[in-house]
Short mmCIF file of C-alpha atoms in Angstrom, two decimals:
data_model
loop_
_atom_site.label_atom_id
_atom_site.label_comp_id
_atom_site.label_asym_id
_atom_site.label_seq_id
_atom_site.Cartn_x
_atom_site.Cartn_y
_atom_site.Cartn_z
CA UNK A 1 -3.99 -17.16 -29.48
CA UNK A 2 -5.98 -14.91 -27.15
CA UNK A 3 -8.52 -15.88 -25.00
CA UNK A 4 -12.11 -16.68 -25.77
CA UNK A 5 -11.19 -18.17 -29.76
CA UNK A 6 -13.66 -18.24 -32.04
CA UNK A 7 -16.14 -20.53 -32.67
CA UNK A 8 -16.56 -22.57 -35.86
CA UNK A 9 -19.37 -20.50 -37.62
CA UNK A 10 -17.36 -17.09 -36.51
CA UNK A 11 -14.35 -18.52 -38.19
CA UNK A 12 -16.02 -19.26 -41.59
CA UNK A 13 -17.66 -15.86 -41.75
CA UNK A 14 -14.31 -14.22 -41.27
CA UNK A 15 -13.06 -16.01 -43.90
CA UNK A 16 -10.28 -18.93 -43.16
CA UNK A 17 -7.42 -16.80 -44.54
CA UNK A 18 -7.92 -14.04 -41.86
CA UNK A 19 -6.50 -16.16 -38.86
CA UNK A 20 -3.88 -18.95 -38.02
CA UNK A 21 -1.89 -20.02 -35.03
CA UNK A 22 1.49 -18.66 -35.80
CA UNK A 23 3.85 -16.27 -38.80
CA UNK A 24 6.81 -15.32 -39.01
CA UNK A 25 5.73 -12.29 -36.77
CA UNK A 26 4.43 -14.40 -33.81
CA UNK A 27 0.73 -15.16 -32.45
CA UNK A 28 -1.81 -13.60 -34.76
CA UNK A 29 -4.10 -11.39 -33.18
CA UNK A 30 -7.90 -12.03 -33.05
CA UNK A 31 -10.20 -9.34 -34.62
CA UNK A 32 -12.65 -8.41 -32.69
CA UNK A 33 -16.10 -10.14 -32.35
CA UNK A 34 -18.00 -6.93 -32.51
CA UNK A 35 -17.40 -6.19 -36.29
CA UNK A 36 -16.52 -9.86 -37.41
CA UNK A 37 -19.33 -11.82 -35.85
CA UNK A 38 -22.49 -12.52 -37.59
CA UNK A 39 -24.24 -11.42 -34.79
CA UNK A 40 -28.18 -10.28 -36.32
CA UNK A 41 -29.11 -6.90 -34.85
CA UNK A 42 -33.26 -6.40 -34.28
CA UNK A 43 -34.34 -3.54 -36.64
CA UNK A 44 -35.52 -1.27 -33.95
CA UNK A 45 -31.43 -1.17 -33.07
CA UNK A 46 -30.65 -0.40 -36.76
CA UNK A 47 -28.69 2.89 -37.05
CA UNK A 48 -29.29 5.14 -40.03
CA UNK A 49 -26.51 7.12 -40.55
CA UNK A 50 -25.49 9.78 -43.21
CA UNK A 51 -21.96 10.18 -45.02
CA UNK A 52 -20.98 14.05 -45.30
CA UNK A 53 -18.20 14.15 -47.62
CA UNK A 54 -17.60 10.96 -49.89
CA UNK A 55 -14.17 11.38 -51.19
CA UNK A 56 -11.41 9.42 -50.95
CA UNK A 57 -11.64 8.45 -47.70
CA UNK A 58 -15.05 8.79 -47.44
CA UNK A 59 -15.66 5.99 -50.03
CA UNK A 60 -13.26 3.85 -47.40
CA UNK A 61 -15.90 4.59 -44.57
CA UNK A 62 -18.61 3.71 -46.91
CA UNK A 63 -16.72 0.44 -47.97
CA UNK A 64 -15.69 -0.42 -44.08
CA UNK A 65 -19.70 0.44 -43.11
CA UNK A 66 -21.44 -2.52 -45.25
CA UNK A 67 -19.06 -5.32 -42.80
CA UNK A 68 -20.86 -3.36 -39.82
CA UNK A 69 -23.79 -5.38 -38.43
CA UNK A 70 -26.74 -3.42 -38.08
CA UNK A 71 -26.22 0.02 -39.80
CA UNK A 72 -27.33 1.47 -42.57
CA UNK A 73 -26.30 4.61 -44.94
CA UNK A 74 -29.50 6.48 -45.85
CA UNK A 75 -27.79 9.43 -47.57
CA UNK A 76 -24.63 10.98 -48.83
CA UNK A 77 -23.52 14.40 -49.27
CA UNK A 78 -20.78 16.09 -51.49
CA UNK A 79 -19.62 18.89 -53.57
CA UNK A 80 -18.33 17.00 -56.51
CA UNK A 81 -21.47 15.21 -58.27
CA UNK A 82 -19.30 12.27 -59.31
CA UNK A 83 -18.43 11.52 -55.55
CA UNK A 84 -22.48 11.05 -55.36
CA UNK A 85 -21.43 7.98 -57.85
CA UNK A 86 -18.87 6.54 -56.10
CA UNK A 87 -20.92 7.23 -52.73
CA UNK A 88 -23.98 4.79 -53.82
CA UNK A 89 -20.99 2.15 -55.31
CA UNK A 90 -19.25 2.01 -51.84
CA UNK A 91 -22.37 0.94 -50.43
CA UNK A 92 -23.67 -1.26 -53.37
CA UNK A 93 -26.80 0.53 -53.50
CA UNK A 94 -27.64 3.41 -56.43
CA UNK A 95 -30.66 4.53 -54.89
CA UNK A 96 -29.53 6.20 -51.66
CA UNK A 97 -30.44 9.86 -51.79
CA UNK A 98 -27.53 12.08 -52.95
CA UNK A 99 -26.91 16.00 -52.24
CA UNK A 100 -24.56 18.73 -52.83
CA UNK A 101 -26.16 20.50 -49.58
CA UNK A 102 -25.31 18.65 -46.32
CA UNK A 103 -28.08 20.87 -44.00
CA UNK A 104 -31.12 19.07 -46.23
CA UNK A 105 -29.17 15.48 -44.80
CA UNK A 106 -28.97 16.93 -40.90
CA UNK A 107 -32.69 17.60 -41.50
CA UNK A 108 -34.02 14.21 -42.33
CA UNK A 109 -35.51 12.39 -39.09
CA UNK A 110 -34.38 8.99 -40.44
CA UNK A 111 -30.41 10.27 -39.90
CA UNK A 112 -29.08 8.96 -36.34
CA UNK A 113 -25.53 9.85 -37.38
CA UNK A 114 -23.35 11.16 -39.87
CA UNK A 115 -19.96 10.59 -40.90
CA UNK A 116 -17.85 14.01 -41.80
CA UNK A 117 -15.02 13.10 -44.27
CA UNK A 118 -14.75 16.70 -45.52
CA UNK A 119 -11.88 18.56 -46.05
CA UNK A 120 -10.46 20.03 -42.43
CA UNK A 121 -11.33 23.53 -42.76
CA UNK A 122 -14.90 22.44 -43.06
CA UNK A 123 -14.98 20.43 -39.86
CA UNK A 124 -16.35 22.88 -37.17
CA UNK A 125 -19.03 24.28 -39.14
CA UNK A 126 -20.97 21.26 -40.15
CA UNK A 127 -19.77 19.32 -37.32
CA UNK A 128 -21.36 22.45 -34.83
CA UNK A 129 -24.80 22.02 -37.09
CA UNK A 130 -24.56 17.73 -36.77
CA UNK A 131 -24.66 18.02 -33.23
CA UNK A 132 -27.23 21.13 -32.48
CA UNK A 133 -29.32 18.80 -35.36
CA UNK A 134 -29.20 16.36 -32.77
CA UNK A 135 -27.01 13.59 -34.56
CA UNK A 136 -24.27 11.91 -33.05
CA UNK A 137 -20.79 12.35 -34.89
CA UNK A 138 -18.05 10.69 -36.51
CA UNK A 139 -15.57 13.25 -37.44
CA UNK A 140 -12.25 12.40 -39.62
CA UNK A 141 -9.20 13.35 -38.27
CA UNK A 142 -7.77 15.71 -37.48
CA UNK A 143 -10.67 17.17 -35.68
CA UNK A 144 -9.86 20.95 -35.78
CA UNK A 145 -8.33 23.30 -38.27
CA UNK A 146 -7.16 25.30 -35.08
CA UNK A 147 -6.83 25.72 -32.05
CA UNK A 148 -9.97 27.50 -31.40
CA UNK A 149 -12.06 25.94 -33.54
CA UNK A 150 -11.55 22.49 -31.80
CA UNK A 151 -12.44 24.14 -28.34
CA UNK A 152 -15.42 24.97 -29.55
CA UNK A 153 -16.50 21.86 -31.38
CA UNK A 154 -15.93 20.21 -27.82
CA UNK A 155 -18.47 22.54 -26.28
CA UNK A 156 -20.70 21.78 -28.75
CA UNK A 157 -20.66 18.34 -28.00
CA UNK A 158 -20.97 18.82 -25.24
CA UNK A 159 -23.73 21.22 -24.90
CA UNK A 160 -25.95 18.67 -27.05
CA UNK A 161 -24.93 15.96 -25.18
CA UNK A 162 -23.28 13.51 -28.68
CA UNK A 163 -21.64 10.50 -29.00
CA UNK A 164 -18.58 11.21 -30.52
CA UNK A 165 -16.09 10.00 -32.22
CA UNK A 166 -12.81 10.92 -34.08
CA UNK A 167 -11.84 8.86 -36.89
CA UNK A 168 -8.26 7.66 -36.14
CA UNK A 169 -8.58 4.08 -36.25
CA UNK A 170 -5.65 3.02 -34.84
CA UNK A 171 -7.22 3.58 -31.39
CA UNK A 172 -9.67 0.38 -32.32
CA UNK A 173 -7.13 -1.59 -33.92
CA UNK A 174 -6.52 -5.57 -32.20
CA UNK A 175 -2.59 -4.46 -32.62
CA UNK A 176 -3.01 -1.38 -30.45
CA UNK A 177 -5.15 -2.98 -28.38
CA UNK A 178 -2.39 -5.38 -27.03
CA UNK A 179 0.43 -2.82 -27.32
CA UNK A 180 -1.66 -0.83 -24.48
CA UNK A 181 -1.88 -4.26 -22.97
CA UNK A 182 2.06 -4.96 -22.65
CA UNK A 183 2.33 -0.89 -21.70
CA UNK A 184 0.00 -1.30 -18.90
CA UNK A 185 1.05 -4.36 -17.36
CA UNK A 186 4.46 -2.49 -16.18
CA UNK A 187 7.08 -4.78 -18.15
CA UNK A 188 8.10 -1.53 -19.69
CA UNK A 189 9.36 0.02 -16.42
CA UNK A 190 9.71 3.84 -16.61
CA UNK A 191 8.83 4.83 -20.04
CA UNK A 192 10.89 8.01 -20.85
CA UNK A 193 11.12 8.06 -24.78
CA UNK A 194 8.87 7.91 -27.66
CA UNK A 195 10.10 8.09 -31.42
CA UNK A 196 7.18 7.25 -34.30
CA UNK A 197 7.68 8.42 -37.94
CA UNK A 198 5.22 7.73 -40.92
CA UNK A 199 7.62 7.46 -44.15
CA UNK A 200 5.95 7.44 -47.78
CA UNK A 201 7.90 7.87 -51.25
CA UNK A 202 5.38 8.18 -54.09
CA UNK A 203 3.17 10.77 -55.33
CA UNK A 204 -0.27 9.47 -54.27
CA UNK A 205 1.55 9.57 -50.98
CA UNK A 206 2.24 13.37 -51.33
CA UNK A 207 -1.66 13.97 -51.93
CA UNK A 208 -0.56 14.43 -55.64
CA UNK A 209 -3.75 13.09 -56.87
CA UNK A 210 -4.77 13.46 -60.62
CA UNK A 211 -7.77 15.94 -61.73
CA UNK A 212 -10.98 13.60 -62.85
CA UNK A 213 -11.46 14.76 -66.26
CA UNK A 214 -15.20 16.24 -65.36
CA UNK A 215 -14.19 18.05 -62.72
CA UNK A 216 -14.94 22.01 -63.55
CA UNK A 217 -17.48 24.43 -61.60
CA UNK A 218 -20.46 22.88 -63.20
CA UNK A 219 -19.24 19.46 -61.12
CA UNK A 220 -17.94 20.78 -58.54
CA UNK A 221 -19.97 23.75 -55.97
CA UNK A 222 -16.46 25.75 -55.46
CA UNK A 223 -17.74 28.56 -53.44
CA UNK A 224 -19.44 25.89 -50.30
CA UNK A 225 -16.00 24.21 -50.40
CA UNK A 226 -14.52 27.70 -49.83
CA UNK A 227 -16.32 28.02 -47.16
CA UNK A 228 -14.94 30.82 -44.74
CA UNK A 229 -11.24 30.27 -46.72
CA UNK A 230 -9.86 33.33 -48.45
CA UNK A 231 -12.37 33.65 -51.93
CA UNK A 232 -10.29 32.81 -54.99
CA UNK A 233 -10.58 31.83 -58.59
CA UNK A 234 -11.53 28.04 -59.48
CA UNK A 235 -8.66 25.83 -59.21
CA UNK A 236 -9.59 21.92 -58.83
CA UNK A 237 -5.72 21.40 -57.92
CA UNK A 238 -6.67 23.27 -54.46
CA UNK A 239 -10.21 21.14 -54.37
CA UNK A 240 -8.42 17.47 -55.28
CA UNK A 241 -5.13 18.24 -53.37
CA UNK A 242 -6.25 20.22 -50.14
CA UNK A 243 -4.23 18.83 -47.86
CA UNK A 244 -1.33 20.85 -49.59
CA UNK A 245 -3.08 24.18 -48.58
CA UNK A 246 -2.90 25.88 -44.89
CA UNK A 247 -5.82 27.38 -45.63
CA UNK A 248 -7.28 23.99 -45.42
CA UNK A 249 -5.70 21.22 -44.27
CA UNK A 250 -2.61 21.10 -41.91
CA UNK A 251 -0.13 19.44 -44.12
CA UNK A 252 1.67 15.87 -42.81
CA UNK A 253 0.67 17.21 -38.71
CA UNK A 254 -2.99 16.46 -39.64
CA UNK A 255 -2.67 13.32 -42.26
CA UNK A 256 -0.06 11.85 -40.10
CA UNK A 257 1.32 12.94 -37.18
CA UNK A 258 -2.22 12.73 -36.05
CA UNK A 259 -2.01 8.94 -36.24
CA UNK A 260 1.29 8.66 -34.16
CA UNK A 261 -0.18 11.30 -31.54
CA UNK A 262 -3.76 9.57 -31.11
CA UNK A 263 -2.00 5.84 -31.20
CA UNK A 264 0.88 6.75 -28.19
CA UNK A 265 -2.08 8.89 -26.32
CA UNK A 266 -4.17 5.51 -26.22
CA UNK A 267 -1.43 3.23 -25.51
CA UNK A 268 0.26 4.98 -23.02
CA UNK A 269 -3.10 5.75 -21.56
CA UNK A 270 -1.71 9.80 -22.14
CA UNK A 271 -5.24 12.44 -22.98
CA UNK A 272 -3.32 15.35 -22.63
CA UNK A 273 -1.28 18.44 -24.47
CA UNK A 274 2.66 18.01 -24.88
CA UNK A 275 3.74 20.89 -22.64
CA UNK A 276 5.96 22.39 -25.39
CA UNK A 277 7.12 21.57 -29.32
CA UNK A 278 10.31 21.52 -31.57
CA UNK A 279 9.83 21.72 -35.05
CA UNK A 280 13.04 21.42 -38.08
CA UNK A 281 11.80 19.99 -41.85
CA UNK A 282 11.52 21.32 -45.40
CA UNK A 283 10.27 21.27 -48.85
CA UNK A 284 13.01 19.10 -50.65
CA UNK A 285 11.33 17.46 -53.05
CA UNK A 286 7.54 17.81 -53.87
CA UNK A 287 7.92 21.39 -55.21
CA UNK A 288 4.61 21.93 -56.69
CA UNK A 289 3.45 24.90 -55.07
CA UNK A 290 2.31 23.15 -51.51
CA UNK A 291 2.79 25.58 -48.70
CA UNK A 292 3.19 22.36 -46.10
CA UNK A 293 7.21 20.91 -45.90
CA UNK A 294 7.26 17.44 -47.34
CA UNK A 295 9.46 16.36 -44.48
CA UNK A 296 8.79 17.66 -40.90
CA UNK A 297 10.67 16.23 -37.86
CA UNK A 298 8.97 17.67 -34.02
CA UNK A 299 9.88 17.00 -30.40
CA UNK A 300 7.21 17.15 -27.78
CA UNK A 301 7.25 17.40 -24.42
CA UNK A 302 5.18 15.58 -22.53
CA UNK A 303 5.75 15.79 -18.77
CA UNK A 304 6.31 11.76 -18.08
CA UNK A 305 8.27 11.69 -21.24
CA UNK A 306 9.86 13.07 -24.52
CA UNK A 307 8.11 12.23 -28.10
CA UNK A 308 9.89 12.22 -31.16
CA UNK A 309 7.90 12.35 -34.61
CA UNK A 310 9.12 12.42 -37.71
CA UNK A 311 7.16 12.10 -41.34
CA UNK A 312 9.09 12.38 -44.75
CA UNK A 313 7.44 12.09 -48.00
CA UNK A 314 10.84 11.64 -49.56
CA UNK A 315 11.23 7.99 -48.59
CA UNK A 316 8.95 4.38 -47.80
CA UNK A 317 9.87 3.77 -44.36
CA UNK A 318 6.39 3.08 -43.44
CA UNK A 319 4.65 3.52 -40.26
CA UNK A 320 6.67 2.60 -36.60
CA UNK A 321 6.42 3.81 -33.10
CA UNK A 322 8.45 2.78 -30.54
CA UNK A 323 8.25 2.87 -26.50
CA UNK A 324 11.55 2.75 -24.52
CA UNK A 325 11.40 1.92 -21.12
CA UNK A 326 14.00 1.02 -18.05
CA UNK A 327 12.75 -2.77 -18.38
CA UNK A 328 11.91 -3.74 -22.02
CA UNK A 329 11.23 -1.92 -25.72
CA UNK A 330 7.58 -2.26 -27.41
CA UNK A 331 7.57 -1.27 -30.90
CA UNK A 332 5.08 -1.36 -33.62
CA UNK A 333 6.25 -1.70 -37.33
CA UNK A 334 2.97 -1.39 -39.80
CA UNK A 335 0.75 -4.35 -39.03
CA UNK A 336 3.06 -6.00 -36.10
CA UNK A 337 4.14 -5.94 -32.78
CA UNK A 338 7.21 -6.73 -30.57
CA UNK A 339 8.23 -6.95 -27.06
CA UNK A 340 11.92 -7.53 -25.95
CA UNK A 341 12.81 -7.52 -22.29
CA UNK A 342 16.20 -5.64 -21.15
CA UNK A 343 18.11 -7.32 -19.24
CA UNK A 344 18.07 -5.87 -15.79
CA UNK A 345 19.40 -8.82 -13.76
CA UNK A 346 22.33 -7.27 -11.43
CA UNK A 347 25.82 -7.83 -12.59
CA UNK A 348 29.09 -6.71 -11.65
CA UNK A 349 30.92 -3.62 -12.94
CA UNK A 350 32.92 -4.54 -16.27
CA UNK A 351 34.40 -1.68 -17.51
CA UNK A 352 35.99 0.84 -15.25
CA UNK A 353 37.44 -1.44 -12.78
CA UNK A 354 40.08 -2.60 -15.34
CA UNK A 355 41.72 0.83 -15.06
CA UNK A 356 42.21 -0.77 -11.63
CA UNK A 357 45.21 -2.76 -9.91
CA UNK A 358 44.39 -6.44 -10.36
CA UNK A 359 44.58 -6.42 -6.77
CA UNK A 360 41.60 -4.12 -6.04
CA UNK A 361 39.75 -5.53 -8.92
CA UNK A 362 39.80 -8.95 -7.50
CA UNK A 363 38.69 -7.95 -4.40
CA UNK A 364 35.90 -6.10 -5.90
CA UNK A 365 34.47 -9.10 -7.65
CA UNK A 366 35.14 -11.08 -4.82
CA UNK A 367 32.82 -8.78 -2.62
CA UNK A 368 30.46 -8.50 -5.55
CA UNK A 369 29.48 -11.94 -5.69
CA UNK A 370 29.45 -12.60 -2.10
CA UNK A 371 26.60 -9.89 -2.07
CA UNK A 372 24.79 -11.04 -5.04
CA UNK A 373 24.28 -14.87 -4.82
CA UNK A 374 23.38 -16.72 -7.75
CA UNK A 375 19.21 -16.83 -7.56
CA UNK A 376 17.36 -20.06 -8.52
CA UNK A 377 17.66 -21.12 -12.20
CA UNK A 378 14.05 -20.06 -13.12
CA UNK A 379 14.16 -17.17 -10.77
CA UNK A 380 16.44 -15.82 -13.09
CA UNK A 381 15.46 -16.77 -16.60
CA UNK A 382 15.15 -13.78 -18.69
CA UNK A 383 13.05 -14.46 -21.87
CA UNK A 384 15.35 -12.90 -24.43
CA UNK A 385 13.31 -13.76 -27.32
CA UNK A 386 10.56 -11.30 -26.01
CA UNK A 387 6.72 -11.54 -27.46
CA UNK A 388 5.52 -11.41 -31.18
CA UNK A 389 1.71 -10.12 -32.47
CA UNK A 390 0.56 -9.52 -36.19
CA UNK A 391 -2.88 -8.34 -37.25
CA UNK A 392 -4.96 -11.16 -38.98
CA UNK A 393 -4.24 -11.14 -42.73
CA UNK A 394 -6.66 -8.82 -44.21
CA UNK A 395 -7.77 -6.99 -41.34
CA UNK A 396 -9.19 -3.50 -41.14
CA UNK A 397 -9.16 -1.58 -38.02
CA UNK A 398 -10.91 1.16 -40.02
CA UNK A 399 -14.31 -1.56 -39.53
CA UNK A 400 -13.54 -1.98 -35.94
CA UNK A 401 -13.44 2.00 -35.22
CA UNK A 402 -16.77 2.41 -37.11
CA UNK A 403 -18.13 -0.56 -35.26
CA UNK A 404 -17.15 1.03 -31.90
CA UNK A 405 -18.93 4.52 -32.94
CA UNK A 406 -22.05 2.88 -34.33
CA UNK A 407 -22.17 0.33 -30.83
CA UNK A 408 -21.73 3.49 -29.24
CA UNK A 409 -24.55 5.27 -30.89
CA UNK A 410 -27.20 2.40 -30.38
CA UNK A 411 -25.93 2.03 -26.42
CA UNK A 412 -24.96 5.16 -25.34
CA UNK A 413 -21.58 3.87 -24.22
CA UNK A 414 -18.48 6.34 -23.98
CA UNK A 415 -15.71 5.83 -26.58
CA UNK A 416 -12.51 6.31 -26.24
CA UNK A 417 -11.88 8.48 -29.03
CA UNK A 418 -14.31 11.21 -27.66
CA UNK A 419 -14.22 14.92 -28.63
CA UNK A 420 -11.88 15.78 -25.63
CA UNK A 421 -9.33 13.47 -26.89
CA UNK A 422 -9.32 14.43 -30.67
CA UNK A 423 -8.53 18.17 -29.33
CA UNK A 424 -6.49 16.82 -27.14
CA UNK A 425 -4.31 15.13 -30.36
CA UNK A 426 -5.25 17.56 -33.19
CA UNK A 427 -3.70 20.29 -30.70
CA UNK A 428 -0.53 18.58 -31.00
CA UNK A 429 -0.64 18.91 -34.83
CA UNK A 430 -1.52 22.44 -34.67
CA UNK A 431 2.00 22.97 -32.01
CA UNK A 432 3.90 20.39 -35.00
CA UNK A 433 2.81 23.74 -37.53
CA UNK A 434 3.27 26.31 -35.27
CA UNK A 435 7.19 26.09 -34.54
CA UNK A 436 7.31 24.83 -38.16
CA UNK A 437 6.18 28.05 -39.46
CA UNK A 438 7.41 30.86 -36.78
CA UNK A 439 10.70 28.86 -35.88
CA UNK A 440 10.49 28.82 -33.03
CA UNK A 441 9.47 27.04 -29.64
CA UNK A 442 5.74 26.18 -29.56
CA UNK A 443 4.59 26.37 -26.00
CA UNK A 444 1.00 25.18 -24.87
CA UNK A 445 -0.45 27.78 -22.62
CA UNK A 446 -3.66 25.70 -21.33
CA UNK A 447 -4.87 28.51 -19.38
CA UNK A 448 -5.50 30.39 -22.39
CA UNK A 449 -6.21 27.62 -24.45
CA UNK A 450 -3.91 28.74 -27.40
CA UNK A 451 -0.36 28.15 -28.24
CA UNK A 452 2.68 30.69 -27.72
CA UNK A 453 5.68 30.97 -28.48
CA UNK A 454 8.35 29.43 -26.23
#
């Protein structure tokens, strides 16, 4: 166990499944205090916030906001009326106000803060209007639809001075948390490659989600989903499935990739652009019309190290990423975390000098081991069995990233998920697309702020 373990009364409220001393997987991570405490908040620190978009994950924001001390959701916002439903039964109350129009939600004086779970192409706009409103921001990821668009969302946050925050919750997670922990502490040595992939086989993976039977243009306000997307007919397979669309969404680089890019930015303590991008995929499988691969494999370079991504719809591998360095491996494998040590300690050549005379051999070794005494017995213990974490049973790191925003919002506190570094990953979806698309080399020109071809 960590540090600091909770007290008695902490450890009922979390529930008495949620932690124990030891699995299979090693120690078991402590969540943290901030979101699992029952810690009363005075009402004058109370947060109101607002939920634009209550879709899919929308509702989980909703759901992951009622275990946040001291907030409250005072309004929600979609185009589909029956999202308004499922809205008011994420938070287990049917009277909060409900709209189609999200600038009559920006307007109310009771709104600190609003979540924006719309779909990606919508981002800028009403996240540009949250923040001249004067309401601090929680944005889903990814955070742009392009390249331009997310440069000027960070001026905009800028210019009104926000809190914000990008919704990739692996940045909050206890798991990642100690991962950037090991990674900092130098028992990696020189960390050269990175390799991540996100693996799902099933068609709720592949954003093939069914059509509610109400949905038509009397439920659903078509032409604000549009937006400033190419006008076309009504088609709720475009509304429901988005992420399928370029014209609003950016296929597995924004669902996934963005993960993998925001969680090895944090832990390796990286808020940069990868100096150039590889892409190779395809659409094997999920041939419904998608313009996005269902597979899509892209090498980054960064300019301490080289980051390999991969995401294939096409198989459950789950979600891994994976630090190499001179002096030990870190890897994370869905909810937990290992450390194993190479073994650095000197040793003698034992493979080319046997194309040597015995002769010269012998004296090699001999010379070898006059120059390399044995050390003392602990001096030279290596730990081969390395260190073991796992996330508490039932944990939600989605509850810790809203807690971080909303302590952020009452205390004016800098997160680390700001606007600068949800450009900073969402540009490395956008160079994932790019070479995907033009075949070719995607090369970040930061001078110009826009990406070239290589």
């Amino acid at each position: 166990m960590a540090n600091n373990p909770l007290t008695r009364r902490q450890f009922i409220h979390i529930g008495t499944g949620a932690l124990a001393a030891t699995t299979v997987a090693g120690t078991v991570l402590q969540p943290h205090l901030l979101s699992a405490a029952a810690r009363p908040v005075a009402p004058s620190d109370k947060v109101r916030f607002a939920s634009i978009g209550t879709g899919i994950r929308g509702c989980e924001l909703l759901k992951a906001s009622t275990q946040v001390p001291g907030v409250e959701c005072v309004a929600v916002c979609d185009l589909y009326d029956s999202r308004h439903i499922a809205a008011q039964e994420a938070v287990n109350n049917p009277n909060v106000p409900a709209t189609r129009d999200y600038r009559s939600v920006l307007d109310r004086k009771d709104v600190d803060a609003v979540i924006i779970a719309v779909m990606d192409h919508q981002h800028r706009r009403i996240f540009e209007d949250a923040c001249a409103a004067g309401k601090d921001v929680y944005c889903e990821k990814p955070m742009s639809h392009s390249v331009e668009e997310g440069f000027s969302m960070v001026e905009a946050a800028h210019k009104a001075n926000r809190v914000v925050q990008i919704g990739s919750q692996r940045v909050s997670s206890v798991l990642y948390a100690k991962a950037k922990e090991i990674y900092d502490s130098g028992k990696l040595g020189e960390v050269t490659a990175i390799q991540a992939y996100w693996d799902r086989n099933s068609p709720s993976g592949a954003w093939v989600y069914p059509i509610p039977p109400d949905a038509s243009e009397k439920t659903i306000d078509w032409n604000a989903f549009l937006g400033s997307a190419p006008k076309r007919p009504f088609d709720p397979v475009r509304f429901f499935r988005w992420r399928c669309f370029t014209d609003y969404g950016e296929g597995l680089g924004g669902d996934l990739f963005v993960h993998l890019i925001s969680g090895i930015h944090f832990i390796s303590g990286t808020n940069t652009v990868a100096e150039r991008a590889q892409s190779s995929g395809g659409l094997f499988h999920f041939k419904d019309g998608r313009e996005f691969p269902d597979l899509i494999e892209t090498v980054y370079d960064y300019p301490k190290f080289r980051v390999s991504l991969r995401c294939n719809l096409n198989n459950d591998g789950g979600e891994f990423i994976a630090f190499y360095g001179t002096q030990g491996t870190l890897i994370i494998k869905d909810s937990t975390l290992s450390y194993k040590p190479e073994d650095t300690r000197p040793s003698p050549e034992g493979y080319s000098i046997y194309g040597w005379p015995r002769e010269l051999r012998e004296q090699y070794l001999k010379q070898w081991h006059e120059e390399h005494p044995k050390p003392a017995a602990l001096a030279s213990r290596v730990d081969e069995e390395g260190e073991t974490y796992a996330s508490p049973p039932g944990y939600s790191d989605t509850v810790d990233h809203e807690a971080n925003f909303f302590n952020a919002v009452r205390t004016r506190k800098p997160v680390t998920e700001n606007e600068t570094f949800g450009n900073h990953a969402a540009i490395g979806c956008h160079l994932a697309n790019f070479a995907y698309f033009n075949k070719s080399i995607a090369a970040w020109d930061g001078a110009a702020k826009k990406i070239v071809k290589g």
